[in-house]
Amino acid sequence: RLLMMELMHADTAPSLYLGRPCYFGLANFQPYAPIWWTQRRFSREVVTSMVIALSNFMTLHVDYRIIELYGYSGGGVIATLMAAEIPQVRRLVTIAAPLDIDRWTTQHGYSPLEGSLNPYRQPPLRSEINQIHLVGTTDTIVGADLIEPFVLKQRNVEFHQIVGFDHNCCWDQIWGDYIGDANVNCVRSVS
């Protein structure tokens, strides 16, 4: 489900949907291999490719000087890792993002994501980045315990547990409460 794509339609600000490498029908083409959407899905190479894509867009669209990153689930992990790399980022909003991927894989009995970066193990994000991390109280895929330890290490951060929401359901009902000011000249990048 392309939840972030759906939520973009509720936002009047300029936005750019950044898809991760190997997604959207490209998995069977070179140089993609299963390792890039499995174990290394959050690797330095993947994060760097996303940062380069956004930087190239910003070079072509110089009117936009502020970046807001939004991400859902694994896209929230990527957005968090990207936020550390891009000085123009002023806001980060994640929905149901497993921000401690080691604990997430252990909890679900998944293979370790060897070669991936774990947001929890990274230094805290810059204090000028306003962070909002959301999770549903009935989410069985990503629970609060996979986000809260990351949040406790951060500055300028909010953590909201939304009663009755799960991993997929109902985010469109409250999305307007969490998007930034549409009048700010920024680019909203959604991964």
mmCIF file of C-alpha atoms in Angstrom:
data_model
loop_
_atom_site.group_PDB
_atom_site.id
_atom_site.type_symbol
_atom_site.label_atom_id
_atom_site.label_comp_id
_atom_site.label_asym_id
_atom_site.label_seq_id
_atom_site.Cartn_x
_atom_site.Cartn_y
_atom_site.Cartn_z
ATOM 1 C CA ARG A 1 0.000 0.000 0.000
ATOM 2 C CA LEU A 2 1.330 3.432 -0.919
ATOM 3 C CA LEU A 3 0.057 5.135 2.226
ATOM 4 C CA MET A 4 2.334 8.172 1.919
ATOM 5 C CA MET A 5 1.247 8.704 -1.679
ATOM 6 C CA GLU A 6 -2.365 8.723 -0.477
ATOM 7 C CA LEU A 7 -1.547 11.175 2.307
ATOM 8 C CA MET A 8 0.227 13.512 -0.114
ATOM 9 C CA HIS A 9 -3.149 14.190 -1.713
ATOM 10 C CA ALA A 10 -4.326 15.724 1.575
ATOM 11 C CA ASP A 11 -1.484 18.254 1.493
ATOM 12 C CA THR A 12 -1.468 21.382 -0.673
ATOM 13 C CA ALA A 13 2.264 22.086 -0.281
ATOM 14 C CA PRO A 14 4.709 21.072 -3.023
ATOM 15 C CA SER A 15 5.835 17.521 -2.468
ATOM 16 C CA LEU A 16 8.099 14.945 -4.014
ATOM 17 C CA TYR A 17 7.620 11.220 -3.633
ATOM 18 C CA LEU A 18 10.984 9.487 -3.393
ATOM 19 C CA GLY A 19 10.785 5.748 -3.860
ATOM 20 C CA ARG A 20 13.525 3.500 -2.570
ATOM 21 C CA PRO A 21 15.863 1.763 -5.023
ATOM 22 C CA CYS A 22 14.495 -1.526 -6.387
ATOM 23 C CA TYR A 23 10.887 -0.547 -5.649
ATOM 24 C CA PHE A 24 8.097 0.257 -8.114
ATOM 25 C CA GLY A 25 8.851 -2.456 -10.649
ATOM 26 C CA LEU A 26 12.612 -2.052 -10.876
ATOM 27 C CA ALA A 27 13.602 -5.074 -8.788
ATOM 28 C CA ASN A 28 14.272 -7.289 -11.804
ATOM 29 C CA PHE A 29 16.603 -4.856 -13.557
ATOM 30 C CA GLN A 30 20.344 -4.410 -13.143
ATOM 31 C CA PRO A 31 22.013 -3.394 -10.837
ATOM 32 C CA TYR A 32 19.296 -4.409 -8.397
ATOM 33 C CA ALA A 33 19.551 -7.649 -6.506
ATOM 34 C CA PRO A 34 17.413 -9.087 -3.694
ATOM 35 C CA ILE A 35 19.981 -7.985 -1.105
ATOM 36 C CA TRP A 36 19.008 -4.327 -1.735
ATOM 37 C CA TRP A 37 15.357 -4.760 -0.742
ATOM 38 C CA THR A 38 16.020 -7.315 2.001
ATOM 39 C CA GLN A 39 19.061 -7.173 4.279
ATOM 40 C CA ARG A 40 20.569 -3.931 2.932
ATOM 41 C CA ARG A 41 17.279 -2.032 2.527
ATOM 42 C CA PHE A 42 18.541 0.627 4.989
ATOM 43 C CA SER A 43 22.214 0.512 3.995
ATOM 44 C CA ARG A 44 24.564 3.461 3.599
ATOM 45 C CA GLU A 45 24.334 2.976 -0.195
ATOM 46 C CA VAL A 46 20.526 3.150 -0.194
ATOM 47 C CA VAL A 47 20.457 6.209 2.057
ATOM 48 C CA THR A 48 23.135 7.916 -0.062
ATOM 49 C CA SER A 49 21.185 7.235 -3.273
ATOM 50 C CA MET A 50 18.070 8.796 -1.725
ATOM 51 C CA VAL A 51 20.035 11.827 -0.492
ATOM 52 C CA ILE A 52 21.558 12.288 -3.965
ATOM 53 C CA ALA A 53 18.132 12.072 -5.623
ATOM 54 C CA LEU A 54 16.717 14.719 -3.286
ATOM 55 C CA SER A 55 19.820 16.913 -3.630
ATOM 56 C CA ASN A 56 19.541 16.757 -7.415
ATOM 57 C CA PHE A 57 15.919 17.833 -7.200
ATOM 58 C CA MET A 58 16.858 20.720 -4.894
ATOM 59 C CA THR A 59 19.585 21.825 -7.331
ATOM 60 C CA LEU A 60 17.008 22.032 -10.118
ATOM 61 C CA HIS A 61 14.437 23.784 -7.922
ATOM 62 C CA VAL A 62 16.441 26.441 -6.103
ATOM 63 C CA ASP A 63 13.362 28.270 -4.752
ATOM 64 C CA TYR A 64 12.971 25.553 -2.149
ATOM 65 C CA ARG A 65 15.400 25.914 0.731
ATOM 66 C CA ILE A 66 13.617 23.973 3.451
ATOM 67 C CA ILE A 67 12.931 20.245 3.432
ATOM 68 C CA GLU A 68 10.387 18.270 5.406
ATOM 69 C CA LEU A 69 10.752 14.499 5.354
ATOM 70 C CA TYR A 70 7.767 12.215 5.877
ATOM 71 C CA GLY A 71 7.937 8.444 5.927
ATOM 72 C CA TYR A 72 5.745 5.463 6.653
ATOM 73 C CA SER A 73 7.073 2.175 8.046
ATOM 74 C CA GLY A 74 10.393 1.401 6.300
ATOM 75 C CA GLY A 75 10.117 4.725 4.486
ATOM 76 C CA GLY A 76 10.164 6.353 7.924
ATOM 77 C CA VAL A 77 13.432 4.575 8.675
ATOM 78 C CA ILE A 78 14.896 5.924 5.414
ATOM 79 C CA ALA A 79 13.544 9.442 6.087
ATOM 80 C CA THR A 80 15.132 9.382 9.564
ATOM 81 C CA LEU A 81 18.499 8.281 8.201
ATOM 82 C CA MET A 82 18.277 10.911 5.429
ATOM 83 C CA ALA A 83 17.486 13.685 7.931
ATOM 84 C CA ALA A 84 20.956 13.323 9.423
ATOM 85 C CA GLU A 85 22.560 13.879 6.017
ATOM 86 C CA ILE A 86 20.688 16.894 4.650
ATOM 87 C CA PRO A 87 21.281 20.289 6.309
ATOM 88 C CA GLN A 88 18.057 21.812 4.878
ATOM 89 C CA VAL A 89 15.830 19.354 6.776
ATOM 90 C CA ARG A 90 13.735 21.181 9.365
ATOM 91 C CA ARG A 91 10.986 18.637 10.007
ATOM 92 C CA LEU A 92 10.736 14.856 10.168
ATOM 93 C CA VAL A 93 7.441 12.998 10.554
ATOM 94 C CA THR A 94 7.277 9.204 10.689
ATOM 95 C CA ILE A 95 4.326 6.840 10.888
ATOM 96 C CA ALA A 96 4.849 3.335 12.297
ATOM 97 C CA ALA A 97 8.576 3.358 11.541
ATOM 98 C CA PRO A 98 10.655 0.672 13.280
ATOM 99 C CA LEU A 99 13.398 3.021 14.465
ATOM 100 C CA ASP A 100 15.267 0.189 16.178
ATOM 101 C CA ILE A 101 15.574 -2.303 13.333
ATOM 102 C CA ASP A 102 17.661 -4.786 15.352
ATOM 103 C CA ARG A 103 14.913 -5.096 17.935
ATOM 104 C CA TRP A 104 12.265 -5.222 15.167
ATOM 105 C CA THR A 105 13.916 -8.164 13.388
ATOM 106 C CA THR A 106 14.464 -10.027 16.672
ATOM 107 C CA GLN A 107 10.893 -9.390 17.817
ATOM 108 C CA HIS A 108 9.405 -10.811 14.617
ATOM 109 C CA GLY A 109 11.961 -13.583 14.056
ATOM 110 C CA TYR A 110 13.213 -11.986 10.817
ATOM 111 C CA SER A 111 16.734 -12.396 9.496
ATOM 112 C CA PRO A 112 19.036 -9.622 10.737
ATOM 113 C CA LEU A 113 19.332 -6.685 8.343
ATOM 114 C CA GLU A 114 23.098 -7.041 8.018
ATOM 115 C CA GLY A 115 24.564 -4.095 6.181
ATOM 116 C CA SER A 116 21.666 -1.810 7.141
ATOM 117 C CA LEU A 117 21.953 1.279 9.336
ATOM 118 C CA ASN A 118 19.908 1.243 12.530
ATOM 119 C CA PRO A 119 18.517 4.718 13.407
ATOM 120 C CA TYR A 120 18.624 3.831 17.108
ATOM 121 C CA ARG A 121 22.395 3.307 16.910
ATOM 122 C CA GLN A 122 23.048 6.629 15.121
ATOM 123 C CA PRO A 123 23.870 9.915 16.886
ATOM 124 C CA PRO A 124 20.859 12.103 17.783
ATOM 125 C CA LEU A 125 19.524 14.271 14.975
ATOM 126 C CA ARG A 126 20.278 18.006 14.963
ATOM 127 C CA SER A 127 18.146 19.911 17.460
ATOM 128 C CA GLU A 128 16.792 22.259 14.744
ATOM 129 C CA ILE A 129 14.952 19.303 13.196
ATOM 130 C CA ASN A 130 11.418 19.173 14.586
ATOM 131 C CA GLN A 131 10.598 15.481 14.901
ATOM 132 C CA ILE A 132 7.190 13.863 15.225
ATOM 133 C CA HIS A 133 6.944 10.080 15.454
ATOM 134 C CA LEU A 134 3.521 8.399 15.334
ATOM 135 C CA VAL A 135 2.433 4.843 16.059
ATOM 136 C CA GLY A 136 -0.932 3.169 16.488
ATOM 137 C CA THR A 137 -1.721 1.500 19.801
ATOM 138 C CA THR A 138 -3.004 -1.625 18.025
ATOM 139 C CA ASP A 139 -0.088 -1.916 15.570
ATOM 140 C CA THR A 140 1.258 -5.489 15.732
ATOM 141 C CA ILE A 141 3.982 -4.848 13.142
ATOM 142 C CA VAL A 142 5.644 -1.791 14.710
ATOM 143 C CA GLY A 143 4.815 -1.128 18.330
ATOM 144 C CA ALA A 144 5.744 1.813 20.531
ATOM 145 C CA ASP A 145 8.634 -0.217 21.980
ATOM 146 C CA LEU A 146 10.393 -0.003 18.593
ATOM 147 C CA ILE A 147 10.164 3.794 18.503
ATOM 148 C CA GLU A 148 10.312 5.082 22.079
ATOM 149 C CA PRO A 149 13.987 4.162 22.774
ATOM 150 C CA PHE A 150 14.993 6.169 19.688
ATOM 151 C CA VAL A 151 12.790 9.097 20.763
ATOM 152 C CA LEU A 152 14.349 9.187 24.239
ATOM 153 C CA LYS A 153 17.759 9.905 22.673
ATOM 154 C CA GLN A 154 16.499 12.867 20.598
ATOM 155 C CA ARG A 155 15.960 16.583 21.128
ATOM 156 C CA ASN A 156 13.024 18.614 19.780
ATOM 157 C CA VAL A 157 10.857 15.524 19.438
ATOM 158 C CA GLU A 158 7.235 14.487 19.933
ATOM 159 C CA PHE A 159 6.019 10.908 20.198
ATOM 160 C CA HIS A 160 2.312 10.170 19.784
ATOM 161 C CA GLN A 161 0.559 6.855 20.267
ATOM 162 C CA ILE A 162 -2.756 7.057 18.449
ATOM 163 C CA VAL A 163 -5.474 5.015 20.156
ATOM 164 C CA GLY A 164 -7.143 2.427 17.947
ATOM 165 C CA PHE A 165 -4.869 2.899 14.928
ATOM 166 C CA ASP A 166 -2.879 -0.014 13.556
ATOM 167 C CA HIS A 167 -0.109 -0.243 10.986
ATOM 168 C CA ASN A 168 -2.377 0.641 8.061
ATOM 169 C CA CYS A 169 -5.647 1.954 9.375
ATOM 170 C CA CYS A 170 -6.915 5.391 9.707
ATOM 171 C CA TRP A 171 -3.873 7.656 9.265
ATOM 172 C CA ASP A 172 -5.739 9.763 6.710
ATOM 173 C CA GLN A 173 -8.207 10.793 9.444
ATOM 174 C CA ILE A 174 -5.587 12.738 11.399
ATOM 175 C CA TRP A 175 -2.933 13.499 8.798
ATOM 176 C CA GLY A 176 -3.825 17.185 8.544
ATOM 177 C CA ASP A 177 -2.861 17.585 12.204
ATOM 178 C CA TYR A 178 0.735 16.582 11.463
ATOM 179 C CA ILE A 179 1.642 18.128 8.134
ATOM 180 C CA GLY A 180 3.538 21.405 8.126
ATOM 181 C CA ASP A 181 2.370 24.860 7.070
ATOM 182 C CA ALA A 182 1.411 24.805 3.390
ATOM 183 C CA ASN A 183 2.510 28.431 3.057
ATOM 184 C CA VAL A 184 6.157 27.690 3.879
ATOM 185 C CA ASN A 185 8.289 27.545 0.745
ATOM 186 C CA CYS A 186 9.618 24.045 1.224
ATOM 187 C CA VAL A 187 9.699 20.699 -0.442
ATOM 188 C CA ARG A 188 8.014 17.810 1.305
ATOM 189 C CA SER A 189 9.827 14.666 0.415
ATOM 190 C CA VAL A 190 8.046 11.441 1.117
ATOM 191 C CA SER A 191 9.890 8.158 1.079
#
